[in-house]
Short mmCIF file of C-alpha atoms in Angstrom, two decimals:
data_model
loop_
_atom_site.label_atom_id
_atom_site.label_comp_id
_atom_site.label_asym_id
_atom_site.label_seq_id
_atom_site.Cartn_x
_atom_site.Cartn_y
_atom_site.Cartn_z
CA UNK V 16 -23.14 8.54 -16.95
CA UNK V 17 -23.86 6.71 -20.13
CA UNK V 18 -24.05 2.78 -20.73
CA UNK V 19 -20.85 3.17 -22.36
CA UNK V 20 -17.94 1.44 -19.55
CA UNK V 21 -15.55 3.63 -20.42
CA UNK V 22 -15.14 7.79 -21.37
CA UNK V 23 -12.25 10.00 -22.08
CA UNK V 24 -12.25 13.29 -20.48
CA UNK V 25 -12.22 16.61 -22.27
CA UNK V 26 -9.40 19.30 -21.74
CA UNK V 27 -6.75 17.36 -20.36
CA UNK V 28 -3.17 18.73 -19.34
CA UNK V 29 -0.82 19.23 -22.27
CA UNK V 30 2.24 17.70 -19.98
CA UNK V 31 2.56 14.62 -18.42
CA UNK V 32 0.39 13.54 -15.69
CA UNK V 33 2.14 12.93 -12.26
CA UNK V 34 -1.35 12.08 -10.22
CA UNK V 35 -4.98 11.79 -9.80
CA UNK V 36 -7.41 11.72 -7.20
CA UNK V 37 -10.99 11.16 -6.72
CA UNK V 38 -12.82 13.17 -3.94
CA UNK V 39 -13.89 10.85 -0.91
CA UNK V 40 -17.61 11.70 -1.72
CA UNK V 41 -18.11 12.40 -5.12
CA UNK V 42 -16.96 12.19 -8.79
CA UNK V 43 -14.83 15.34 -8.74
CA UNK V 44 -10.97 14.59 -9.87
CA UNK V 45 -8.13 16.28 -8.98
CA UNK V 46 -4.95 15.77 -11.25
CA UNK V 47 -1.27 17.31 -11.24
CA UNK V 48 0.78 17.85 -13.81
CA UNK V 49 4.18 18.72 -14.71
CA UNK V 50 2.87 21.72 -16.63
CA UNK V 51 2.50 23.65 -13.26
CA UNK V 52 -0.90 23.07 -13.09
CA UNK V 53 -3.27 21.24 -11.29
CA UNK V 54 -6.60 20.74 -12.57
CA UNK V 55 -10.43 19.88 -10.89
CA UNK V 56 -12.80 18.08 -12.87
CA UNK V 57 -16.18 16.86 -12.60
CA UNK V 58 -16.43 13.62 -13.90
CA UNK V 59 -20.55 12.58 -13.06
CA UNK V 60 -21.18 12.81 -17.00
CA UNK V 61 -19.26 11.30 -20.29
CA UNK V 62 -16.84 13.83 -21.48
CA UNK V 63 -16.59 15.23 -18.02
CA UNK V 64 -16.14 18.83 -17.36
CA UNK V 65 -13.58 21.14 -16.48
CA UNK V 66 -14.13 23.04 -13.40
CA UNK V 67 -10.98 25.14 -12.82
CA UNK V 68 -7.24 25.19 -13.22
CA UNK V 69 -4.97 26.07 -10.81
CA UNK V 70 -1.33 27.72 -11.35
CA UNK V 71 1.56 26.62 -9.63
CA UNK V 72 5.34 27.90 -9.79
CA UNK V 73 7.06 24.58 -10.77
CA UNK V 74 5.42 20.55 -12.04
CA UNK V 75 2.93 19.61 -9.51
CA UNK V 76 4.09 16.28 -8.49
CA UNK V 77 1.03 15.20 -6.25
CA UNK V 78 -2.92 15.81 -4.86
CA UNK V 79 -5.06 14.50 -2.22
CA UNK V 80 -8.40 15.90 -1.30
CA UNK V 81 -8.87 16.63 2.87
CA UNK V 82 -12.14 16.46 4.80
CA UNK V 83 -14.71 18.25 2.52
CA UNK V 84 -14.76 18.30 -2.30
CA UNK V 85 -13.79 21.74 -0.94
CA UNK V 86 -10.14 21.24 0.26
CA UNK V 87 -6.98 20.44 -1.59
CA UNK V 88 -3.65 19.81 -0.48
CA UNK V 89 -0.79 20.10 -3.39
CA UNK V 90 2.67 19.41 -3.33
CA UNK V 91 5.58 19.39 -6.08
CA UNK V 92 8.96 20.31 -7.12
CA UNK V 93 8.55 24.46 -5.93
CA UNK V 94 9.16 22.41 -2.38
CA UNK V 95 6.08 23.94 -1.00
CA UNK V 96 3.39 21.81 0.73
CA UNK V 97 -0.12 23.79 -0.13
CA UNK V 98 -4.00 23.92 0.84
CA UNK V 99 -6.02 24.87 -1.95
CA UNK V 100 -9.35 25.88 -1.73
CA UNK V 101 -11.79 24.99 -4.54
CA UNK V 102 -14.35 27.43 -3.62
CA UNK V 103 -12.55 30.49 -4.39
CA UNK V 104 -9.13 29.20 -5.73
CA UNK V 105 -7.33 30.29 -2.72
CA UNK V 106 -3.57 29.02 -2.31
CA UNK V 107 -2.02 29.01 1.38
CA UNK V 108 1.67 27.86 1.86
CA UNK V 109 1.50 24.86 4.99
CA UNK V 110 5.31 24.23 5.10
CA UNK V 111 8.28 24.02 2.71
CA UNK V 112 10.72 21.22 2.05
CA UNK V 113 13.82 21.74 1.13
CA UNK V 114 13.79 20.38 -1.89
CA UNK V 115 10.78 18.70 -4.08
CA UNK V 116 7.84 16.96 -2.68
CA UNK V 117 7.30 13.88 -4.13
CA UNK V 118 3.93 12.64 -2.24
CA UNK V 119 0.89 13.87 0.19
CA UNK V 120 -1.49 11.95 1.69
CA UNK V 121 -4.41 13.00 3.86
CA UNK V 122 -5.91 11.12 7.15
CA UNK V 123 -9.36 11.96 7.98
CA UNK V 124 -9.67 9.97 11.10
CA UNK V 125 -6.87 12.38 12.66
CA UNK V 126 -7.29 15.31 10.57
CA UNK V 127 -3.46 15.12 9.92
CA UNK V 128 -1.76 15.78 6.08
CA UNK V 129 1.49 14.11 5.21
CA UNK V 130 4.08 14.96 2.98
CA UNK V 131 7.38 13.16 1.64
CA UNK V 132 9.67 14.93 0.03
CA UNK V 133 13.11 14.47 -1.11
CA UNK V 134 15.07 15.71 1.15
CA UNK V 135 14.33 12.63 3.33
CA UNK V 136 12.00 13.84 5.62
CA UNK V 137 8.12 13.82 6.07
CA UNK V 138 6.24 17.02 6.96
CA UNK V 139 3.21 16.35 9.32
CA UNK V 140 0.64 19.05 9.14
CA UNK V 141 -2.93 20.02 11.04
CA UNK V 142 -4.56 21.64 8.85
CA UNK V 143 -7.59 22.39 10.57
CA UNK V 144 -5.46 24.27 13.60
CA UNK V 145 -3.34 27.10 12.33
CA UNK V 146 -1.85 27.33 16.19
CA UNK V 147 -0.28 23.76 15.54
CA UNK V 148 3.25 23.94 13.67
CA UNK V 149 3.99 21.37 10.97
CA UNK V 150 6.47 18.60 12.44
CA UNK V 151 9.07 17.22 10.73
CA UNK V 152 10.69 13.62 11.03
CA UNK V 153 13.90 12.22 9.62
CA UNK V 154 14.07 9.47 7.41
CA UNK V 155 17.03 7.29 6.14
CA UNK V 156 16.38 7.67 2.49
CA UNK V 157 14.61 9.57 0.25
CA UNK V 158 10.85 8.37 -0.13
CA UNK V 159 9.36 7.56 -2.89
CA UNK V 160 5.83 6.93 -2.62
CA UNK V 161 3.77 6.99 0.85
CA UNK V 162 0.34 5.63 1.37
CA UNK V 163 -2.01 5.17 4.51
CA UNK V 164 -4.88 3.25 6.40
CA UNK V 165 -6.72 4.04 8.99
CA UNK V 166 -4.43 3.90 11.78
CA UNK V 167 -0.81 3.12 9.51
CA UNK V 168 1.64 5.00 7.19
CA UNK V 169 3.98 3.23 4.91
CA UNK V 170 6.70 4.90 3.42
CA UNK V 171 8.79 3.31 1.05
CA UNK V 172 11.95 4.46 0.43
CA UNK V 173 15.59 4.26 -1.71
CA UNK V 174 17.75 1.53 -0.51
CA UNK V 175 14.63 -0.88 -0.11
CA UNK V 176 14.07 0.79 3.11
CA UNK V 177 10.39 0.96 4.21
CA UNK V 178 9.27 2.03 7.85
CA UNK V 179 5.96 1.72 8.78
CA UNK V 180 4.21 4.58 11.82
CA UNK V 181 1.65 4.53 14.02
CA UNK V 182 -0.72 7.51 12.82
CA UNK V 183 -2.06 7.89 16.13
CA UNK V 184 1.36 8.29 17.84
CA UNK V 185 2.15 11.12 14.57
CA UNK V 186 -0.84 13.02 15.61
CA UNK V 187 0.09 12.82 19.35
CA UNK V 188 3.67 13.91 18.77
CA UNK V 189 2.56 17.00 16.61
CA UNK V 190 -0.06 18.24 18.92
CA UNK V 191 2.29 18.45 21.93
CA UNK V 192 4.59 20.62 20.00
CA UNK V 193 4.84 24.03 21.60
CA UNK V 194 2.89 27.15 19.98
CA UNK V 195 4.29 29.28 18.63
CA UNK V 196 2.96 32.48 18.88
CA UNK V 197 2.59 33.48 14.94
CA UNK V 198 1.52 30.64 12.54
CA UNK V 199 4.32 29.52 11.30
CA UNK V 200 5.61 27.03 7.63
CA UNK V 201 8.95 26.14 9.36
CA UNK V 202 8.87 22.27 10.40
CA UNK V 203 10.03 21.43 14.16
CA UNK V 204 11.68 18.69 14.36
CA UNK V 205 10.61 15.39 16.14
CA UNK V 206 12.19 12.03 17.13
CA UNK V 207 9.54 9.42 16.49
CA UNK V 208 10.08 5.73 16.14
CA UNK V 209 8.40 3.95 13.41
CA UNK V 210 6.26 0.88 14.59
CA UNK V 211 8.23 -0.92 11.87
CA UNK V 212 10.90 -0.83 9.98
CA UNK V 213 11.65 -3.31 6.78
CA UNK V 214 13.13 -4.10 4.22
CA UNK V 215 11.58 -3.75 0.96
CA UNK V 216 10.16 -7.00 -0.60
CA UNK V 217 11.48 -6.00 -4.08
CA UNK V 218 15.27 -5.86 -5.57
CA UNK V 219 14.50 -2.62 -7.62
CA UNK V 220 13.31 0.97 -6.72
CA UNK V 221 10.04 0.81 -5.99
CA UNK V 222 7.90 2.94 -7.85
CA UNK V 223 4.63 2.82 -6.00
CA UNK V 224 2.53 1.38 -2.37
CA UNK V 225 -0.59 1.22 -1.77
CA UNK V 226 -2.42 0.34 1.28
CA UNK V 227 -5.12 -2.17 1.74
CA UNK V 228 -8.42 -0.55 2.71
CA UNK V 229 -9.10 -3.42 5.54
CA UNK V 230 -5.88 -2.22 7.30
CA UNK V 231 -4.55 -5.40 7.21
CA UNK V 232 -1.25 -4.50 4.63
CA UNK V 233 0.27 -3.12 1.25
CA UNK V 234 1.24 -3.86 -2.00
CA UNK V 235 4.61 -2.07 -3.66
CA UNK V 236 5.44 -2.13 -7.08
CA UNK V 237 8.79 -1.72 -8.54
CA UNK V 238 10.84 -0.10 -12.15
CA UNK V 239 11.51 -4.06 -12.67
CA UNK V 240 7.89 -5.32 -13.32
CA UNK V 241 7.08 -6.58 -10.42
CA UNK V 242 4.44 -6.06 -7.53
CA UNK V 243 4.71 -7.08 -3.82
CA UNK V 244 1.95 -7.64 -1.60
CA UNK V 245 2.71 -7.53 2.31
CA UNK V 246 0.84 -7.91 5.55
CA UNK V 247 1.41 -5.50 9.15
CA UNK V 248 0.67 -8.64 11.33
CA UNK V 249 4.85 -9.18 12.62
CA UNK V 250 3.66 -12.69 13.35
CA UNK V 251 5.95 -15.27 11.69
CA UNK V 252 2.87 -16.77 10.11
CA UNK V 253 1.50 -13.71 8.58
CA UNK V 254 5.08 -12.47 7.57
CA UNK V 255 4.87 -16.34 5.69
CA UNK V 256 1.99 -14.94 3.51
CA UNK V 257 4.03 -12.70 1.65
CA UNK V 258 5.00 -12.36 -1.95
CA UNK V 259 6.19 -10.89 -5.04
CA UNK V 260 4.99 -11.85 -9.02
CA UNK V 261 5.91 -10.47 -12.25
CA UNK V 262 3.99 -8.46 -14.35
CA UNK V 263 3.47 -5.66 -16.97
CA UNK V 264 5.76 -7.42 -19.26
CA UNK V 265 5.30 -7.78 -22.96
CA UNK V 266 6.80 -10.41 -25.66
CA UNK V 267 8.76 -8.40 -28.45
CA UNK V 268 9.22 -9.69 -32.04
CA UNK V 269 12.01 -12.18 -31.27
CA UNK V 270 9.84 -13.31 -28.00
CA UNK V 271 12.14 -11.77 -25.49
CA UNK V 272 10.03 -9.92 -22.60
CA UNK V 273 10.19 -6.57 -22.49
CA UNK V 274 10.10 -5.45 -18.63
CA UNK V 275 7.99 -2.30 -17.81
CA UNK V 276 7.60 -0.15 -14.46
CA UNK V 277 4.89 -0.61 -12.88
CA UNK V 278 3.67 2.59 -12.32
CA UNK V 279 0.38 2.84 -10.24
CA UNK V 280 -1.39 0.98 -7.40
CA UNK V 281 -5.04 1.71 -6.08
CA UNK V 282 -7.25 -0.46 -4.40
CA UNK V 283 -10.35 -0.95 -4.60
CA UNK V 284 -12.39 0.63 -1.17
CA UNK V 285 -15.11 -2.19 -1.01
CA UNK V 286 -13.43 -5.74 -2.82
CA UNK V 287 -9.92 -5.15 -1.48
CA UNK V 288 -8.65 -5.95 -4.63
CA UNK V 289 -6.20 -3.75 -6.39
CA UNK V 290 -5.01 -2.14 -9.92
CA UNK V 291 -1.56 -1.98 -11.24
CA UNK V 292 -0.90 0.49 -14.01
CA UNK V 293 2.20 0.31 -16.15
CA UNK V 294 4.85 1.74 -18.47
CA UNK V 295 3.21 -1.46 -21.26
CA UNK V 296 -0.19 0.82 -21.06
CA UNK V 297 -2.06 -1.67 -19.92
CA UNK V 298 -4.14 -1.89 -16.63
CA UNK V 299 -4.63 -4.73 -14.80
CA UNK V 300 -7.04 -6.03 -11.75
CA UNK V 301 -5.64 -8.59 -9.14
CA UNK V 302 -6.59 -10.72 -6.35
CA UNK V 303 -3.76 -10.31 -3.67
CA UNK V 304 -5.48 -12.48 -1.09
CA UNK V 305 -5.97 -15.76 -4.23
CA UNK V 306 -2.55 -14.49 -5.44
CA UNK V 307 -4.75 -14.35 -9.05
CA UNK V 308 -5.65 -11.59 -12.00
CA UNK V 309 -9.38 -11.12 -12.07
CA UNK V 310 -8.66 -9.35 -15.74
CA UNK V 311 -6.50 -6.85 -17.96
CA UNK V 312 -8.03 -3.93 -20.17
CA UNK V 313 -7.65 -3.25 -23.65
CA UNK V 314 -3.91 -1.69 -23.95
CA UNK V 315 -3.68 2.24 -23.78
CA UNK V 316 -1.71 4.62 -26.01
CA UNK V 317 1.15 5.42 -23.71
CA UNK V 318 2.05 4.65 -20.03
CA UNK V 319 -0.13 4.57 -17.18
CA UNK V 320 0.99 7.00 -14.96
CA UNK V 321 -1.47 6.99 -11.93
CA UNK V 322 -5.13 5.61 -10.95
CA UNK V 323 -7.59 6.08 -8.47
CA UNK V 324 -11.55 4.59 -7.31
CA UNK V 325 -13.78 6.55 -6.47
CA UNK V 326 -15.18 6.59 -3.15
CA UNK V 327 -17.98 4.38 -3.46
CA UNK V 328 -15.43 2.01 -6.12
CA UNK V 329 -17.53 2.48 -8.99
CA UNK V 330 -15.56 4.38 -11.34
CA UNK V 331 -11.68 4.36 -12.06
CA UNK V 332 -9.59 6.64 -13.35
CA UNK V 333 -6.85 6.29 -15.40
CA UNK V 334 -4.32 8.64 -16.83
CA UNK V 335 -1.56 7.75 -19.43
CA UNK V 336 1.40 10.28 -20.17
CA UNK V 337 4.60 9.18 -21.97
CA UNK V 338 6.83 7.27 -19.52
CA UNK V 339 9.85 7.39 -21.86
CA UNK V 340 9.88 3.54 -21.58
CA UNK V 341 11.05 3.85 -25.44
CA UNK V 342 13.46 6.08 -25.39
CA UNK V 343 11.51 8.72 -26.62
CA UNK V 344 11.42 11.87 -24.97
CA UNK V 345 9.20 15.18 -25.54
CA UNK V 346 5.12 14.47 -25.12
CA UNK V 347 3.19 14.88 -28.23
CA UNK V 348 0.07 16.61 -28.72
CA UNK V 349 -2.95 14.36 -28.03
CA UNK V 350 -0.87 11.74 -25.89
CA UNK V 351 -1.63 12.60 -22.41
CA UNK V 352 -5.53 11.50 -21.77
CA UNK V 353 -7.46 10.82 -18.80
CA UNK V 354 -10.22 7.72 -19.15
CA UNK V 355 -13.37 7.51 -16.71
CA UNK V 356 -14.24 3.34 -16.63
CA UNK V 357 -17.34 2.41 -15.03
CA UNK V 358 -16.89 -0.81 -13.63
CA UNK V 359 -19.77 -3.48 -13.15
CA UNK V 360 -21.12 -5.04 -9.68
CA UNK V 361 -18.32 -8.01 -9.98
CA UNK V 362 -15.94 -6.30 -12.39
CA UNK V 363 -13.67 -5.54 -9.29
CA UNK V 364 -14.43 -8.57 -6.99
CA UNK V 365 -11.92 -11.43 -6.21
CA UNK V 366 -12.61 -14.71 -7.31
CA UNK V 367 -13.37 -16.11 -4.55
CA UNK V 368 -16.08 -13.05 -2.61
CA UNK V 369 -19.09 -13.73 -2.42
#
């Protein structure tokens, strides 16, 4: 990559962009878009390069990568739930929802895929063994974003609900389900209690979580400019730690604030500090543990609609797509982008790490 910090990729989608991921072991990107597409980049050189594009029926809503650069999972609003191979493009059809599926996320320590989808339930998948049906499990509310550590899920939901499950206990519960003697897409349904349930820290529909990478909590973000950050520990003196503080919120001309959804979370996988992206185009770096901003880029053209580090948190990506925040609606040519920034040794480190 050049000395240059930061590079805009070549060919990007021509709709908005509803997420990105990097691979867990390299600088390929994945990114969905409401053009029905989703799209796999290589991003090890300025200007990046397209690798392939890959058709969908309806907007691709999300993308996670599974064990290998080679697999893909894809989900969106033709309420399928998909594995995609990179090598040769294939498509195969893991389970449907019935009705759009808002987000996927992929565990590698139990080889399990996730899916929330709008018709309040997650989908709980094994890739890897055709003989094991996808589960399904009830929730109270529709989900809107799900993220996961190690051994956790969080899924935050409408009504400020948020439960929180024991991955371990998801995998269990799916591999004891009876085969069936066919592979099958149709979900069985489970009864599974989460580990916890809460209530969301945040007044407002939350627009994003994000898990820490130490396994030790979450931040959520909400349409109301604000960003929570939480801990697991139930302990009264961890659950003490807790807060909420405004952001992505910009003085007009007669110095009222303007309040912008925040967007996007990602943390970083070494510092365990994390980025907020928002509808004010601007990207920001924070300190949850100091409760301070370690610094905000320059402002981008339109709305920051997702991020993601790389694997070894070196790079970030960051995609900006119209968010409508003006009242505007239709995307003009030349307003979605994707930027590569390469970040320095401290650029992402709190401010008090050594």
């Amino acid at each position: 990559m050049s000395a240059q910090t930061q590079f805009e990729l070549s060919d990007p989608p021509s709709d908005a962009i509803s997420a990105l991921k990097f691979a867990p072991a390299s600088l390929r990107l994945l990114v969905a878009s409401w053009e029905r597409n989703v799209y796999l980049y290589d991003t090890s050189e300025s200007g990046g390069r397209l690798l392939q594009t890959f058709e969908h029926r309806a907007p691709v809503l999300d993308v996670c990568f599974g064990d290998t650069d080679e697999d893909a999972y894809t989900a969106g609003l033709d309420q399928d739930v998909r594995h995609l191979n990179l090598s040769d493009g294939s498509q195969t059809v893991l389970s449907s929802h019935a009705m759009g599926v808002k987000s996927l996320v992929y565990s590698s320590q139990h080889r399990i895929l996730i899916s929330g989808s709008w018709d309040s339930t997650l989908h709980i998948h094994h890739p890897a063994s055709p003989s094991i049906p996808p589960a399904s499990v009830a929730l109270p509310s529709k989900p809107f974003s799900i993220s996961l550590t190690a051994t956790k899920l969080v899924v935050a939901m409408a009504s400020r609900a948020l439960h929180i499950y024991d991955l371990a206990a998801l995998a269990a519960a799916v591999s004891s389900l009876p085969k069936p003697t066919e592979p099958t897409t149709t979900a069985t349904p489970i009864q599974i209690e989460p580990w916890q349930r809460r209530e969301g820290s945040l007044k407002f529909m939350t627009r994003a979580v994000a898990c820490m990478p130490n396994d030790a909590g979450y931040a959520s973000s909400s349409i109301e400019g604000r960003v929570a950050v939480e801990w697991f520990d139930p302990s009264a003196e961890s659950q003490a730690r807790k807060y909420a503080f405004k952001c992505h919120r910009q003085a007009n001309d007669q110095g009222i604030d303007v309040v912008y959804p925040v967007n996007a979370l990602a943390f970083h996988p070494v510092h365990g500090t994390f980025a907020s992206g928002g509808g004010d185009g601007f990207v920001a770096l924070w300190d949850g543990v100091a409760k301070r901003r370690i610094r905000q880029y320059q402002k981008y053209a339109s709305s920051v609609s997702s991020l993601s580090f790389s694997g070894d948190g070196k790079y970030l990506a960051v995609a900006i797509s119209p968010g409508f925040e003006d009242g505007r609606e239709g995307v003009g040519e030349g307003v979605v982008k994707i930027f590569i920034r390469e970040l320095g040794e401290n650029e992402a480190k709190g401010k008090g790490m050594k």
